[in-house]
Amino acid sequence: MSHTIDPTPLINDPAREAVDPMRGYSYQILRSVEAWLGLGDGEILVLEGAEDLDQIGPGHAVTEQVKDTAGTGNLTLRSANALSAIGHFWAHKLRNPGVALQFRYLTTSGVGQERGEGLNLSLPGIDAWEAIRRAPTTAASVEHAGRIKAYLATCDVLPQSLRDFLAAASVEAFIADLVQPFAWITGQPDVSELQGRIEARLIELGDRKHIGAAAAAGALAPLYLAAWSNATLHDRPPLRRGDLLRIFEEAGTAKVSGDVLVDLIRQATGHPPGRASVTHGDLAVTMPPRAPKRRFARPELEAAIAKAVTAGVAQIHGSTGTGKTMLAAAAEPSTVGWIDLRDLPPAAALARLRAAVAHVESRETKTTIVIDDLDPGDDPRSFLPVLQQLSGSLAASGGGLLVTSAHRLPPRLAGAIGLDEPSTFTAPFFNDTEIASYFIAGGCPPGDAENWSKIVHASTSGHPQLVDARLSALQQQNWPMPAITEWVAPTAEMVDVRVEARRMVAALPQDQREMLYRASLVMGRISRKRLIAVGQIAPEIAEPGMTIDRLTGPWLEVTDTSDLRASPLLSGIGVATLGQRWSEDMHAAIAWAWLSDPTLSPGDVATLLMHAALSKQMGPLVRLLPSLLDAAPGVWQEIGDTAGIFWMFGVDDGYDTPFSTAIDRAVFRILQLRIAAAGRTSEAPGIIRRALKEANERADGDVAADFFDFQFLWQVMQLGVVTGDIKAAVDIGVRLRRAAERVKAGIASLDADPVIPDIFSELASVFAMTLLPSLSGMADFRALLDIVEELGPDDRRFILGGSSGEHDAPAMILDTVWVGEDQRSDRDWKALAVELERAFALALQSDLPVFADSAAARLVRTLDQDLNDAAAALTAADKALEELGRQPRLLARQSEGSLPARRNGRLARHLQRDPADIPHVGVLSRGNLA
């Protein structure tokens, strides 16, 4: 036996390794790709120009030096690299007069503190330089600039012309000519983090261009190669944004990555796709929401509410942001079950309430339930039974019920659950005395509290959430003195709480404003992890976690599951401020950010669908499709409850879906069909009709669209939503076969590992089973044969169960027809015998030996048993055996057992001949005449 020995690398001289330089070059090219991504219209990118990369536009230029030097220590103004960069910048200025030139020194190194004499600063020189750039006219900046200027004038490594300038120039000229145009960009991410950042930007660009995430991120490789090739050419052309878009779109022409298509095939064959899982939704009854960091307690009102709940039923009502939820939680602080109905459609709300009834009835102890944010709508009758059942179960255990809602409950609903007027409470607004007390508790100097309370009450009308938001803003400003302009009486428009909310948001710092604009687009609740991912969407919010913490309370509410939810007062603020185009792009990016947590609930699927509709692209739902289709029936029932609105999108003539691309529409139709099948099966035919119409109008040659067409038809077949209509069922089958042929051709181009499971060889047999519910007897069978006779040979073979002999699909079709006819009071065995003989002939003509075999056996049995015509049965058997024997492709099968004697011995003896004498017996020898 031979043994293979692994090769061993040669012993080398570590001093000659070029690992660090190669890493530096790689970092420079990655940074070049990132800059390329950021080019504006009319700008060019020159690699290895004045510096590592130059970004040049009309009348301006930014030249950048890139250093991956984190492993060599921190950067200071004494570093050789720093002084060299300053000298290079000065030389570029002299060579390019009249150009508004900026210099960026970008490094992975951090900032260090200078040592020694000559630069006496209280902070690192690099930090002082950047502070001067941010505020060039402050006293501290002028002082620091003077010291840096004096130090640089003594550095012999700098060009003489620069030192002459430093000796003669004023501090102000030094700041304007050298400090402000020169930026130190320190502490940049390493190679892997930079690559991840670029890939994220490519994915966002792909979303806008309807290119899948994997294909978009995969564009980094060809872009990197193009940048490297450009940088190594002596006669290199500048790079433009159009060059990048061309390379990017070439890399993403498939639009859907191969692994998604492979997973779809795996899902269809029962192989788990192994991606993000979709699990059952949140519990119907949870714990109360976490108390905010601060709140204004109302002990008397809270005690009165608690007393009313103890007596049976109570309600708190009030407009958006008046604190109903926290008031309810304070009134019932413990031993309470919480049902959050905010943002739920009626079907999902009813499902959660029914689950709550089961929860209460399963417990033997006293239970109090809070239904938070009940919205019975214009017609509350659908809520009446379940609320009546819930209140009755609670009363039986000695528990209570507390309901919060925007309005008083309708009299009929209130009467059904036993709610009376004394137990109905209004969530109160603040008066100015309460605001003053609240502000003092929040740190406001007592001497200013009265003035601020009057100002804030005038502008907010005492609305609790706006008062709290104003308190938060004033705290961040360290409680400034009230200005005279604050006393201006608000206009009538300012009384509208949403207008006032927008005014207050506009006064927040930039990062907080941006986070709220994004959060205002989020549908329903969102985990903190996902909201951080939303904050990291380009352009990134610097510290999204800290920003979220500052906004939690006044603008971001904490829910019963510790998720976050934007205040309703923020509704529409993002799109109103930043526009529709921004809104669509951000909805798409939020949908991708949602996948930062791969475990999804049915409510998350509804959220993703809504973001997809508003962004007009299916985005991550394409990636999730295999796992979604693999979800359990119970999960799909919950998805149907929470996302039920989508069954009606773009179904009726004259109404379209929001999606413009073929793939997006095809994926949406698959999910729409599953949603309808979970609760509104009567709508499935309309969805199928519209989806098939869109497929007919689609241009040929889109492999990914063919995959999704196939998957849609596969779902139609699996769900059994087309029954009782033979023509429609056959049409689905024909389409399925043709789509499968296109998909098989496309699979060959996929680089898949492991091998894709084969579903196509048995597809005809599987489809044939779906015909069974539509075959209730001879008349349906006749209709099937009428339709099949008009089809081409390939379609005909597919519809009648294929040519494989491994499954009994043809036999099951014919047995189903026979059973259906037998159950009829007006059985017509003669007509059935005629159709069976016709089916036998059609099967022979179509090269369907298995179907012919089954049809012959069923014909003989019908003639012998149902019509009691043994002679005709024998004649039919002889003819069948003769015809089947002339089929050259048929192989004689081993007999599976002899037939018992029948009353007609000759027939039995004829059918029990030695199989070696019968070229093809098939089903005829399986006891079908027994």
PDB file of N, CA and C in Angstrom, residues 614-643:
ATOM      1  N   LEU A 614     -43.592  48.328   0.534  1.00  0.00           N
ATOM      2  CA  LEU A 614     -43.326  49.767   0.557  1.00  0.00           C
ATOM      3  C   LEU A 614     -42.022  50.125  -0.150  1.00  0.00           C
ATOM      4  N   SER A 615     -41.096  49.172  -0.232  1.00  0.00           N
ATOM      5  CA  SER A 615     -39.848  49.426  -0.964  1.00  0.00           C
ATOM      6  C   SER A 615     -39.930  48.976  -2.410  1.00  0.00           C
ATOM      7  N   LYS A 616     -41.018  48.266  -2.753  1.00  0.00           N
ATOM      8  CA  LYS A 616     -41.269  47.780  -4.114  1.00  0.00           C
ATOM      9  C   LYS A 616     -40.241  46.742  -4.557  1.00  0.00           C
ATOM     10  N   GLN A 617     -39.695  45.990  -3.589  1.00  0.00           N
ATOM     11  CA  GLN A 617     -38.757  44.914  -3.913  1.00  0.00           C
ATOM     12  C   GLN A 617     -38.788  43.886  -2.793  1.00  0.00           C
ATOM     13  N   MET A 618     -38.711  42.614  -3.174  1.00  0.00           N
ATOM     14  CA  MET A 618     -38.873  41.547  -2.203  1.00  0.00           C
ATOM     15  C   MET A 618     -37.633  41.311  -1.343  1.00  0.00           C
ATOM     16  N   GLY A 619     -36.473  41.774  -1.822  1.00  0.00           N
ATOM     17  CA  GLY A 619     -35.263  41.753  -1.006  1.00  0.00           C
ATOM     18  C   GLY A 619     -35.039  40.459  -0.258  1.00  0.00           C
ATOM     19  N   PRO A 620     -34.981  40.507   1.088  1.00  0.00           N
ATOM     20  CA  PRO A 620     -34.597  39.325   1.861  1.00  0.00           C
ATOM     21  C   PRO A 620     -35.611  38.197   1.811  1.00  0.00           C
ATOM     22  N   LEU A 621     -36.848  38.477   1.397  1.00  0.00           N
ATOM     23  CA  LEU A 621     -37.826  37.397   1.321  1.00  0.00           C
ATOM     24  C   LEU A 621     -37.449  36.375   0.258  1.00  0.00           C
ATOM     25  N   VAL A 622     -36.695  36.800  -0.750  1.00  0.00           N
ATOM     26  CA  VAL A 622     -36.163  35.833  -1.711  1.00  0.00           C
ATOM     27  C   VAL A 622     -35.207  34.889  -0.997  1.00  0.00           C
ATOM     28  N   ARG A 623     -34.344  35.450  -0.158  1.00  0.00           N
ATOM     29  CA  ARG A 623     -33.385  34.639   0.590  1.00  0.00           C
ATOM     30  C   ARG A 623     -34.098  33.715   1.576  1.00  0.00           C
ATOM     31  N   LEU A 624     -35.194  34.179   2.161  1.00  0.00           N
ATOM     32  CA  LEU A 624     -35.893  33.411   3.187  1.00  0.00           C
ATOM     33  C   LEU A 624     -36.876  32.398   2.618  1.00  0.00           C
ATOM     34  N   LEU A 625     -37.169  32.483   1.334  1.00  0.00           N
ATOM     35  CA  LEU A 625     -38.255  31.688   0.776  1.00  0.00           C
ATOM     36  C   LEU A 625     -38.139  30.195   1.080  1.00  0.00           C
ATOM     37  N   PRO A 626     -36.973  29.559   0.925  1.00  0.00           N
ATOM     38  CA  PRO A 626     -36.920  28.121   1.233  1.00  0.00           C
ATOM     39  C   PRO A 626     -37.354  27.808   2.660  1.00  0.00           C
ATOM     40  N   SER A 627     -36.873  28.602   3.640  1.00  0.00           N
ATOM     41  CA  SER A 627     -37.240  28.348   5.034  1.00  0.00           C
ATOM     42  C   SER A 627     -38.708  28.659   5.283  1.00  0.00           C
ATOM     43  N   LEU A 628     -39.225  29.695   4.665  1.00  0.00           N
ATOM     44  CA  LEU A 628     -40.641  30.027   4.833  1.00  0.00           C
ATOM     45  C   LEU A 628     -41.523  28.894   4.335  1.00  0.00           C
ATOM     46  N   LEU A 629     -41.199  28.368   3.176  1.00  0.00           N
ATOM     47  CA  LEU A 629     -42.020  27.298   2.619  1.00  0.00           C
ATOM     48  C   LEU A 629     -41.896  26.019   3.427  1.00  0.00           C
ATOM     49  N   ASP A 630     -40.833  25.907   4.209  1.00  0.00           N
ATOM     50  CA  ASP A 630     -40.614  24.720   5.024  1.00  0.00           C
ATOM     51  C   ASP A 630     -41.261  24.837   6.403  1.00  0.00           C
ATOM     52  N   ALA A 631     -41.868  25.978   6.705  1.00  0.00           N
ATOM     53  CA  ALA A 631     -42.456  26.197   8.030  1.00  0.00           C
ATOM     54  C   ALA A 631     -43.655  25.278   8.251  1.00  0.00           C
ATOM     55  N   ALA A 632     -43.924  24.980   9.515  1.00  0.00           N
ATOM     56  CA  ALA A 632     -45.011  24.076   9.883  1.00  0.00           C
ATOM     57  C   ALA A 632     -46.370  24.693   9.562  1.00  0.00           C
ATOM     58  N   PRO A 633     -47.408  23.865   9.371  1.00  0.00           N
ATOM     59  CA  PRO A 633     -48.750  24.398   9.071  1.00  0.00           C
ATOM     60  C   PRO A 633     -49.249  25.378  10.123  1.00  0.00           C
ATOM     61  N   GLY A 634     -48.956  25.081  11.412  1.00  0.00           N
ATOM     62  CA  GLY A 634     -49.394  26.000  12.456  1.00  0.00           C
ATOM     63  C   GLY A 634     -48.769  27.372  12.331  1.00  0.00           C
ATOM     64  N   VAL A 635     -47.505  27.397  11.917  1.00  0.00           N
ATOM     65  CA  VAL A 635     -46.830  28.681  11.706  1.00  0.00           C
ATOM     66  C   VAL A 635     -47.496  29.432  10.557  1.00  0.00           C
ATOM     67  N   TRP A 636     -47.824  28.718   9.480  1.00  0.00           N
ATOM     68  CA  TRP A 636     -48.478  29.383   8.354  1.00  0.00           C
ATOM     69  C   TRP A 636     -49.869  29.885   8.728  1.00  0.00           C
ATOM     70  N   GLN A 637     -50.532  29.200   9.656  1.00  0.00           N
ATOM     71  CA  GLN A 637     -51.818  29.707  10.126  1.00  0.00           C
ATOM     72  C   GLN A 637     -51.635  31.058  10.809  1.00  0.00           C
ATOM     73  N   GLU A 638     -50.560  31.172  11.619  1.00  0.00           N
ATOM     74  CA  GLU A 638     -50.273  32.448  12.276  1.00  0.00           C
ATOM     75  C   GLU A 638     -49.864  33.508  11.254  1.00  0.00           C
ATOM     76  N   ILE A 639     -49.084  33.114  10.251  1.00  0.00           N
ATOM     77  CA  ILE A 639     -48.718  34.074   9.209  1.00  0.00           C
ATOM     78  C   ILE A 639     -49.971  34.556   8.488  1.00  0.00           C
ATOM     79  N   GLY A 640     -50.898  33.634   8.223  1.00  0.00           N
ATOM     80  CA  GLY A 640     -52.153  34.032   7.589  1.00  0.00           C
ATOM     81  C   GLY A 640     -52.933  35.024   8.421  1.00  0.00           C
ATOM     82  N   ASP A 641     -52.874  34.881   9.763  1.00  0.00           N
ATOM     83  CA  ASP A 641     -53.576  35.819  10.641  1.00  0.00           C
ATOM     84  C   ASP A 641     -52.925  37.196  10.623  1.00  0.00           C
ATOM     85  N   THR A 642     -51.582  37.225  10.707  1.00  0.00           N
ATOM     86  CA  THR A 642     -50.887  38.509  10.841  1.00  0.00           C
ATOM     87  C   THR A 642     -50.672  39.205   9.508  1.00  0.00           C
ATOM     88  N   ALA A 643     -50.600  38.434   8.423  1.00  0.00           N
ATOM     89  CA  ALA A 643     -50.316  39.014   7.102  1.00  0.00           C
ATOM     90  C   ALA A 643     -51.487  38.839   6.148  1.00  0.00           C
TER      91      ALA A 643
END
